[in-house]
Amino acid sequence: MLLNWLLIIAGALCVLTEVAMGGFAGFDLVLVGSAVALGGFIGLVVGNPVVGLAVAAALSLLYIAVGRRWVRAHLRHATVESNADALVGQSALVLKRVAEHQPGQVKVRDEVWRAAPARGVAGPFEAGAVVVVEDVDGVTLLVRLPA
């Protein structure tokens, strides 16, 4: 019976470690720890430590072989560009002349931004021209002519 209690304690320690570390292992310790603790609990109910150890081992191996890929696939999330980074590649309308030593203004998605020519791009871009946002430098959009 001692082995069953050791399995339960080891499983609980795995879960607590994962929680304390903020999910550093991608919840692997939570699931393996739960499998080990469940094996220990089943061993207690059945009254056989060998059954508890076998169940803990089987559930842990099953998770590692099959469940881990499924969990990782469902925990992943795509990064969504936001703010100025989402503007790269967008078309912009020049509102105020944009030149190398004279930043101007462009309008992108109904917002007015400070703009300068992109590195290596000859300007100037006059008001009314359509440009493409190539990069972002602080709060300044670096623009070029469309390809």
PDB file of C-alpha atoms in Angstrom:
ATOM      1  CA  MET A   1       0.000   0.000   0.000  1.00  0.00           C
ATOM      2  CA  LEU A   2       2.963   2.299   0.572  1.00  0.00           C
ATOM      3  CA  LEU A   3       3.769   2.229  -3.162  1.00  0.00           C
ATOM      4  CA  ASN A   4       0.249   3.440  -3.979  1.00  0.00           C
ATOM      5  CA  TRP A   5       0.566   6.359  -1.588  1.00  0.00           C
ATOM      6  CA  LEU A   6       3.990   7.192  -3.047  1.00  0.00           C
ATOM      7  CA  LEU A   7       2.454   7.265  -6.529  1.00  0.00           C
ATOM      8  CA  ILE A   8      -0.294   9.613  -5.338  1.00  0.00           C
ATOM      9  CA  ILE A   9       2.221  11.904  -3.635  1.00  0.00           C
ATOM     10  CA  ALA A  10       4.588  11.870  -6.656  1.00  0.00           C
ATOM     11  CA  GLY A  11       1.686  12.699  -8.977  1.00  0.00           C
ATOM     12  CA  ALA A  12       0.544  15.535  -6.738  1.00  0.00           C
ATOM     13  CA  LEU A  13       4.085  16.916  -6.595  1.00  0.00           C
ATOM     14  CA  CYS A  14       4.279  16.901 -10.403  1.00  0.00           C
ATOM     15  CA  VAL A  15       1.003  18.808 -10.647  1.00  0.00           C
ATOM     16  CA  LEU A  16       2.042  21.304  -7.977  1.00  0.00           C
ATOM     17  CA  THR A  17       5.429  21.829  -9.632  1.00  0.00           C
ATOM     18  CA  GLU A  18       3.770  22.637 -12.943  1.00  0.00           C
ATOM     19  CA  VAL A  19       1.330  25.031 -11.289  1.00  0.00           C
ATOM     20  CA  ALA A  20       4.067  26.724  -9.257  1.00  0.00           C
ATOM     21  CA  MET A  21       6.246  27.195 -12.341  1.00  0.00           C
ATOM     22  CA  GLY A  22       3.413  28.642 -14.415  1.00  0.00           C
ATOM     23  CA  GLY A  23       3.043  25.942 -17.042  1.00  0.00           C
ATOM     24  CA  PHE A  24       6.718  25.859 -18.038  1.00  0.00           C
ATOM     25  CA  ALA A  25       6.471  22.290 -19.357  1.00  0.00           C
ATOM     26  CA  GLY A  26       3.340  22.922 -21.395  1.00  0.00           C
ATOM     27  CA  PHE A  27       1.132  21.073 -18.896  1.00  0.00           C
ATOM     28  CA  ASP A  28       3.017  17.802 -19.393  1.00  0.00           C
ATOM     29  CA  LEU A  29       3.728  17.509 -15.669  1.00  0.00           C
ATOM     30  CA  VAL A  30       0.057  18.084 -14.862  1.00  0.00           C
ATOM     31  CA  LEU A  31      -1.072  15.278 -17.127  1.00  0.00           C
ATOM     32  CA  VAL A  32       1.703  12.812 -16.267  1.00  0.00           C
ATOM     33  CA  GLY A  33       1.300  13.648 -12.577  1.00  0.00           C
ATOM     34  CA  SER A  34      -2.437  13.067 -12.854  1.00  0.00           C
ATOM     35  CA  ALA A  35      -1.815   9.715 -14.544  1.00  0.00           C
ATOM     36  CA  VAL A  36       0.607   8.655 -11.803  1.00  0.00           C
ATOM     37  CA  ALA A  37      -1.752   9.796  -9.026  1.00  0.00           C
ATOM     38  CA  LEU A  38      -4.695   8.038 -10.700  1.00  0.00           C
ATOM     39  CA  GLY A  39      -2.650   4.846 -10.906  1.00  0.00           C
ATOM     40  CA  GLY A  40      -1.879   5.111  -7.211  1.00  0.00           C
ATOM     41  CA  PHE A  41      -5.551   5.709  -6.404  1.00  0.00           C
ATOM     42  CA  ILE A  42      -6.645   2.705  -8.472  1.00  0.00           C
ATOM     43  CA  GLY A  43      -3.992   0.616  -6.721  1.00  0.00           C
ATOM     44  CA  LEU A  44      -5.464   1.678  -3.361  1.00  0.00           C
ATOM     45  CA  VAL A  45      -9.024   0.825  -4.439  1.00  0.00           C
ATOM     46  CA  VAL A  46      -8.000  -2.572  -5.794  1.00  0.00           C
ATOM     47  CA  GLY A  47      -5.638  -3.183  -2.885  1.00  0.00           C
ATOM     48  CA  ASN A  48      -2.714  -4.133  -5.095  1.00  0.00           C
ATOM     49  CA  PRO A  49       0.370  -1.918  -5.509  1.00  0.00           C
ATOM     50  CA  VAL A  50       1.450  -3.733  -8.678  1.00  0.00           C
ATOM     51  CA  VAL A  51      -1.870  -2.821 -10.346  1.00  0.00           C
ATOM     52  CA  GLY A  52      -1.396   0.811  -9.294  1.00  0.00           C
ATOM     53  CA  LEU A  53       2.124   0.909 -10.708  1.00  0.00           C
ATOM     54  CA  ALA A  54       1.014  -0.770 -13.946  1.00  0.00           C
ATOM     55  CA  VAL A  55      -1.907   1.642 -14.408  1.00  0.00           C
ATOM     56  CA  ALA A  56       0.331   4.664 -13.679  1.00  0.00           C
ATOM     57  CA  ALA A  57       2.937   3.460 -16.151  1.00  0.00           C
ATOM     58  CA  ALA A  58       0.387   2.631 -18.849  1.00  0.00           C
ATOM     59  CA  LEU A  59      -1.432   5.971 -18.558  1.00  0.00           C
ATOM     60  CA  SER A  60       1.830   7.930 -18.544  1.00  0.00           C
ATOM     61  CA  LEU A  61       3.155   6.101 -21.613  1.00  0.00           C
ATOM     62  CA  LEU A  62      -0.184   6.494 -23.376  1.00  0.00           C
ATOM     63  CA  TYR A  63      -0.130  10.227 -22.756  1.00  0.00           C
ATOM     64  CA  ILE A  64       3.478  10.560 -23.945  1.00  0.00           C
ATOM     65  CA  ALA A  65       2.862   8.439 -27.065  1.00  0.00           C
ATOM     66  CA  VAL A  66      -0.529   9.798 -28.125  1.00  0.00           C
ATOM     67  CA  GLY A  67      -1.984  12.517 -25.947  1.00  0.00           C
ATOM     68  CA  ARG A  68       1.012  14.851 -25.891  1.00  0.00           C
ATOM     69  CA  ARG A  69       0.755  15.691 -29.595  1.00  0.00           C
ATOM     70  CA  TRP A  70      -2.963  16.330 -29.290  1.00  0.00           C
ATOM     71  CA  VAL A  71      -2.565  18.570 -26.217  1.00  0.00           C
ATOM     72  CA  ARG A  72       0.304  20.544 -27.797  1.00  0.00           C
ATOM     73  CA  ALA A  73      -1.677  21.075 -30.998  1.00  0.00           C
ATOM     74  CA  HIS A  74      -4.639  22.452 -29.054  1.00  0.00           C
ATOM     75  CA  LEU A  75      -2.563  24.654 -26.730  1.00  0.00           C
ATOM     76  CA  ARG A  76      -0.771  26.401 -29.585  1.00  0.00           C
ATOM     77  CA  HIS A  77      -2.105  29.727 -30.668  1.00  0.00           C
ATOM     78  CA  ALA A  78      -1.122  31.831 -33.627  1.00  0.00           C
ATOM     79  CA  THR A  79       0.465  35.148 -32.938  1.00  0.00           C
ATOM     80  CA  VAL A  80      -1.670  38.020 -34.087  1.00  0.00           C
ATOM     81  CA  GLU A  81       0.127  41.127 -35.165  1.00  0.00           C
ATOM     82  CA  SER A  82      -1.256  44.232 -33.570  1.00  0.00           C
ATOM     83  CA  ASN A  83      -0.747  47.960 -33.542  1.00  0.00           C
ATOM     84  CA  ALA A  84       1.877  49.278 -35.937  1.00  0.00           C
ATOM     85  CA  ASP A  85       3.303  45.834 -36.783  1.00  0.00           C
ATOM     86  CA  ALA A  86      -0.011  44.896 -38.394  1.00  0.00           C
ATOM     87  CA  LEU A  87       0.433  47.754 -40.882  1.00  0.00           C
ATOM     88  CA  VAL A  88       3.495  46.279 -42.614  1.00  0.00           C
ATOM     89  CA  GLY A  89       2.549  45.441 -46.199  1.00  0.00           C
ATOM     90  CA  GLN A  90      -0.549  47.669 -46.180  1.00  0.00           C
ATOM     91  CA  SER A  91      -1.194  50.394 -48.726  1.00  0.00           C
ATOM     92  CA  ALA A  92      -1.145  53.975 -47.518  1.00  0.00           C
ATOM     93  CA  LEU A  93      -2.217  57.306 -48.969  1.00  0.00           C
ATOM     94  CA  VAL A  94       0.300  60.130 -48.626  1.00  0.00           C
ATOM     95  CA  LEU A  95      -1.403  63.137 -46.992  1.00  0.00           C
ATOM     96  CA  LYS A  96       1.649  65.314 -46.442  1.00  0.00           C
ATOM     97  CA  ARG A  97       4.841  65.128 -48.551  1.00  0.00           C
ATOM     98  CA  VAL A  98       7.240  62.384 -47.374  1.00  0.00           C
ATOM     99  CA  ALA A  99      10.936  63.011 -48.020  1.00  0.00           C
ATOM    100  CA  GLU A 100      14.231  61.669 -46.646  1.00  0.00           C
ATOM    101  CA  HIS A 101      14.894  64.504 -44.180  1.00  0.00           C
ATOM    102  CA  GLN A 102      11.301  65.664 -43.985  1.00  0.00           C
ATOM    103  CA  PRO A 103       8.893  63.124 -42.464  1.00  0.00           C
ATOM    104  CA  GLY A 104       5.353  63.497 -43.676  1.00  0.00           C
ATOM    105  CA  GLN A 105       2.011  61.863 -43.020  1.00  0.00           C
ATOM    106  CA  VAL A 106       0.199  58.891 -44.497  1.00  0.00           C
ATOM    107  CA  LYS A 107      -3.248  57.464 -43.946  1.00  0.00           C
ATOM    108  CA  VAL A 108      -3.568  53.710 -43.363  1.00  0.00           C
ATOM    109  CA  ARG A 109      -6.888  52.100 -42.399  1.00  0.00           C
ATOM    110  CA  ASP A 110      -8.477  55.422 -41.452  1.00  0.00           C
ATOM    111  CA  GLU A 111      -5.534  56.349 -39.207  1.00  0.00           C
ATOM    112  CA  VAL A 112      -2.967  59.061 -39.844  1.00  0.00           C
ATOM    113  CA  TRP A 113       0.652  58.092 -39.190  1.00  0.00           C
ATOM    114  CA  ARG A 114       4.023  59.834 -39.342  1.00  0.00           C
ATOM    115  CA  ALA A 115       5.959  58.471 -42.321  1.00  0.00           C
ATOM    116  CA  ALA A 116       9.433  58.532 -43.834  1.00  0.00           C
ATOM    117  CA  PRO A 117      10.942  56.812 -46.868  1.00  0.00           C
ATOM    118  CA  ALA A 118      12.158  53.270 -46.209  1.00  0.00           C
ATOM    119  CA  ARG A 119      15.914  52.667 -46.032  1.00  0.00           C
ATOM    120  CA  GLY A 120      17.470  52.784 -49.482  1.00  0.00           C
ATOM    121  CA  VAL A 121      14.333  54.189 -51.097  1.00  0.00           C
ATOM    122  CA  ALA A 122      14.569  57.437 -52.993  1.00  0.00           C
ATOM    123  CA  GLY A 123      11.777  59.857 -52.224  1.00  0.00           C
ATOM    124  CA  PRO A 124      10.016  62.139 -52.098  1.00  0.00           C
ATOM    125  CA  PHE A 125       6.428  60.964 -52.181  1.00  0.00           C
ATOM    126  CA  GLU A 126       3.973  63.746 -52.869  1.00  0.00           C
ATOM    127  CA  ALA A 127       0.490  64.112 -51.370  1.00  0.00           C
ATOM    128  CA  GLY A 128      -1.998  61.840 -53.110  1.00  0.00           C
ATOM    129  CA  ALA A 129       0.540  59.113 -53.925  1.00  0.00           C
ATOM    130  CA  VAL A 130      -0.116  55.554 -52.859  1.00  0.00           C
ATOM    131  CA  VAL A 131       2.751  53.875 -51.001  1.00  0.00           C
ATOM    132  CA  VAL A 132       3.292  50.581 -49.152  1.00  0.00           C
ATOM    133  CA  VAL A 133       4.378  50.299 -45.524  1.00  0.00           C
ATOM    134  CA  GLU A 134       7.682  48.399 -45.510  1.00  0.00           C
ATOM    135  CA  ASP A 135       8.673  48.668 -41.851  1.00  0.00           C
ATOM    136  CA  VAL A 136       8.002  50.458 -38.585  1.00  0.00           C
ATOM    137  CA  ASP A 137      10.566  52.521 -36.688  1.00  0.00           C
ATOM    138  CA  GLY A 138       9.104  53.599 -33.361  1.00  0.00           C
ATOM    139  CA  VAL A 139       5.993  55.567 -34.301  1.00  0.00           C
ATOM    140  CA  THR A 140       7.149  56.252 -37.864  1.00  0.00           C
ATOM    141  CA  LEU A 141       6.065  54.118 -40.779  1.00  0.00           C
ATOM    142  CA  LEU A 142       8.788  53.524 -43.365  1.00  0.00           C
ATOM    143  CA  VAL A 143       7.187  53.529 -46.820  1.00  0.00           C
ATOM    144  CA  ARG A 144       8.087  52.760 -50.430  1.00  0.00           C
ATOM    145  CA  LEU A 145       6.364  52.743 -53.795  1.00  0.00           C
ATOM    146  CA  PRO A 146       4.336  49.596 -54.550  1.00  0.00           C
ATOM    147  CA  ALA A 147       6.171  46.925 -56.525  1.00  0.00           C
TER     148      ALA A 147
END
